[in-house]
Short mmCIF file of C-alpha atoms in Angstrom, two decimals:
data_model
loop_
_atom_site.label_atom_id
_atom_site.label_comp_id
_atom_site.label_asym_id
_atom_site.label_seq_id
_atom_site.Cartn_x
_atom_site.Cartn_y
_atom_site.Cartn_z
CA UNK A 1 196.78 204.30 186.76
CA UNK A 2 196.99 200.70 187.84
CA UNK A 3 196.20 198.10 185.19
CA UNK A 4 194.10 195.35 186.70
CA UNK A 5 192.19 192.64 184.89
CA UNK A 6 188.95 194.59 185.21
CA UNK A 7 190.55 197.73 183.76
CA UNK A 8 191.95 195.89 180.75
CA UNK A 9 188.68 194.08 180.08
CA UNK A 10 186.64 197.26 180.39
CA UNK A 11 188.81 199.19 177.95
CA UNK A 12 188.73 196.29 175.47
CA UNK A 13 184.93 196.27 175.61
CA UNK A 14 184.88 200.07 175.28
CA UNK A 15 187.04 199.90 172.14
CA UNK A 16 184.75 197.18 170.78
CA UNK A 17 181.68 199.34 171.37
CA UNK A 18 183.28 202.34 169.68
CA UNK A 19 184.38 200.30 166.65
CA UNK A 20 180.91 198.73 166.37
CA UNK A 21 179.37 202.21 166.35
CA UNK A 22 181.80 203.42 163.72
CA UNK A 23 180.91 200.45 161.51
CA UNK A 24 177.17 200.90 162.01
CA UNK A 25 177.08 204.65 161.46
CA UNK A 26 179.38 204.53 158.42
CA UNK A 27 176.99 202.29 156.49
CA UNK A 28 179.41 199.38 156.31
CA UNK A 29 177.23 197.41 158.75
CA UNK A 30 174.60 196.68 156.09
CA UNK A 31 177.27 195.22 153.83
CA UNK A 32 178.54 193.00 156.64
CA UNK A 33 175.01 191.86 157.52
CA UNK A 34 174.39 190.83 153.91
CA UNK A 35 177.75 189.11 153.50
CA UNK A 36 177.64 187.14 156.76
CA UNK A 37 173.99 186.14 156.86
CA UNK A 38 174.27 183.68 159.75
CA UNK A 39 175.97 186.14 162.07
CA UNK A 40 173.96 189.04 160.70
CA UNK A 41 170.70 187.44 161.76
CA UNK A 42 171.89 186.81 165.33
CA UNK A 43 174.10 189.88 165.82
CA UNK A 44 172.91 192.62 163.47
CA UNK A 45 175.12 195.67 163.13
CA UNK A 46 172.47 198.36 163.27
CA UNK A 47 172.59 201.90 164.59
CA UNK A 48 170.12 201.27 167.37
CA UNK A 49 171.74 198.18 168.84
CA UNK A 50 175.26 199.55 168.69
CA UNK A 51 174.21 202.86 170.25
CA UNK A 52 172.47 200.93 173.04
CA UNK A 53 175.64 198.83 173.47
CA UNK A 54 177.79 201.96 173.76
CA UNK A 55 175.44 203.51 176.31
CA UNK A 56 175.57 200.34 178.44
CA UNK A 57 179.37 200.23 178.27
CA UNK A 58 179.65 203.88 179.28
CA UNK A 59 177.20 203.27 182.14
CA UNK A 60 179.34 200.33 183.27
CA UNK A 61 182.43 202.54 183.13
CA UNK A 62 180.78 205.17 185.29
CA UNK A 63 179.78 202.51 187.83
CA UNK A 64 183.30 201.06 187.88
CA UNK A 65 184.82 204.53 188.26
CA UNK A 66 182.52 205.33 191.18
CA UNK A 67 183.68 202.11 192.86
CA UNK A 68 187.30 203.14 192.20
CA UNK A 69 187.96 199.98 190.21
CA UNK A 70 189.04 201.87 187.10
CA UNK A 71 190.74 205.24 187.06
CA UNK A 72 189.18 208.26 185.43
CA UNK A 73 191.11 210.67 183.27
#
């Protein structure tokens, strides 16, 4: 597998989406939203938004794999 800039950026965004989902589904997201009120109002860590984010990242990965920009496992 060749590591290009697109590959590295995609996998960083994928890890971010997975971590965001783990935080949201564990219940820790509500604590973070209350503690950081400014960021919590603009970027809420809720189950719906993070699941939507993960779906979009996976869709992007499928599109990049079909274009042979990133390698599949």
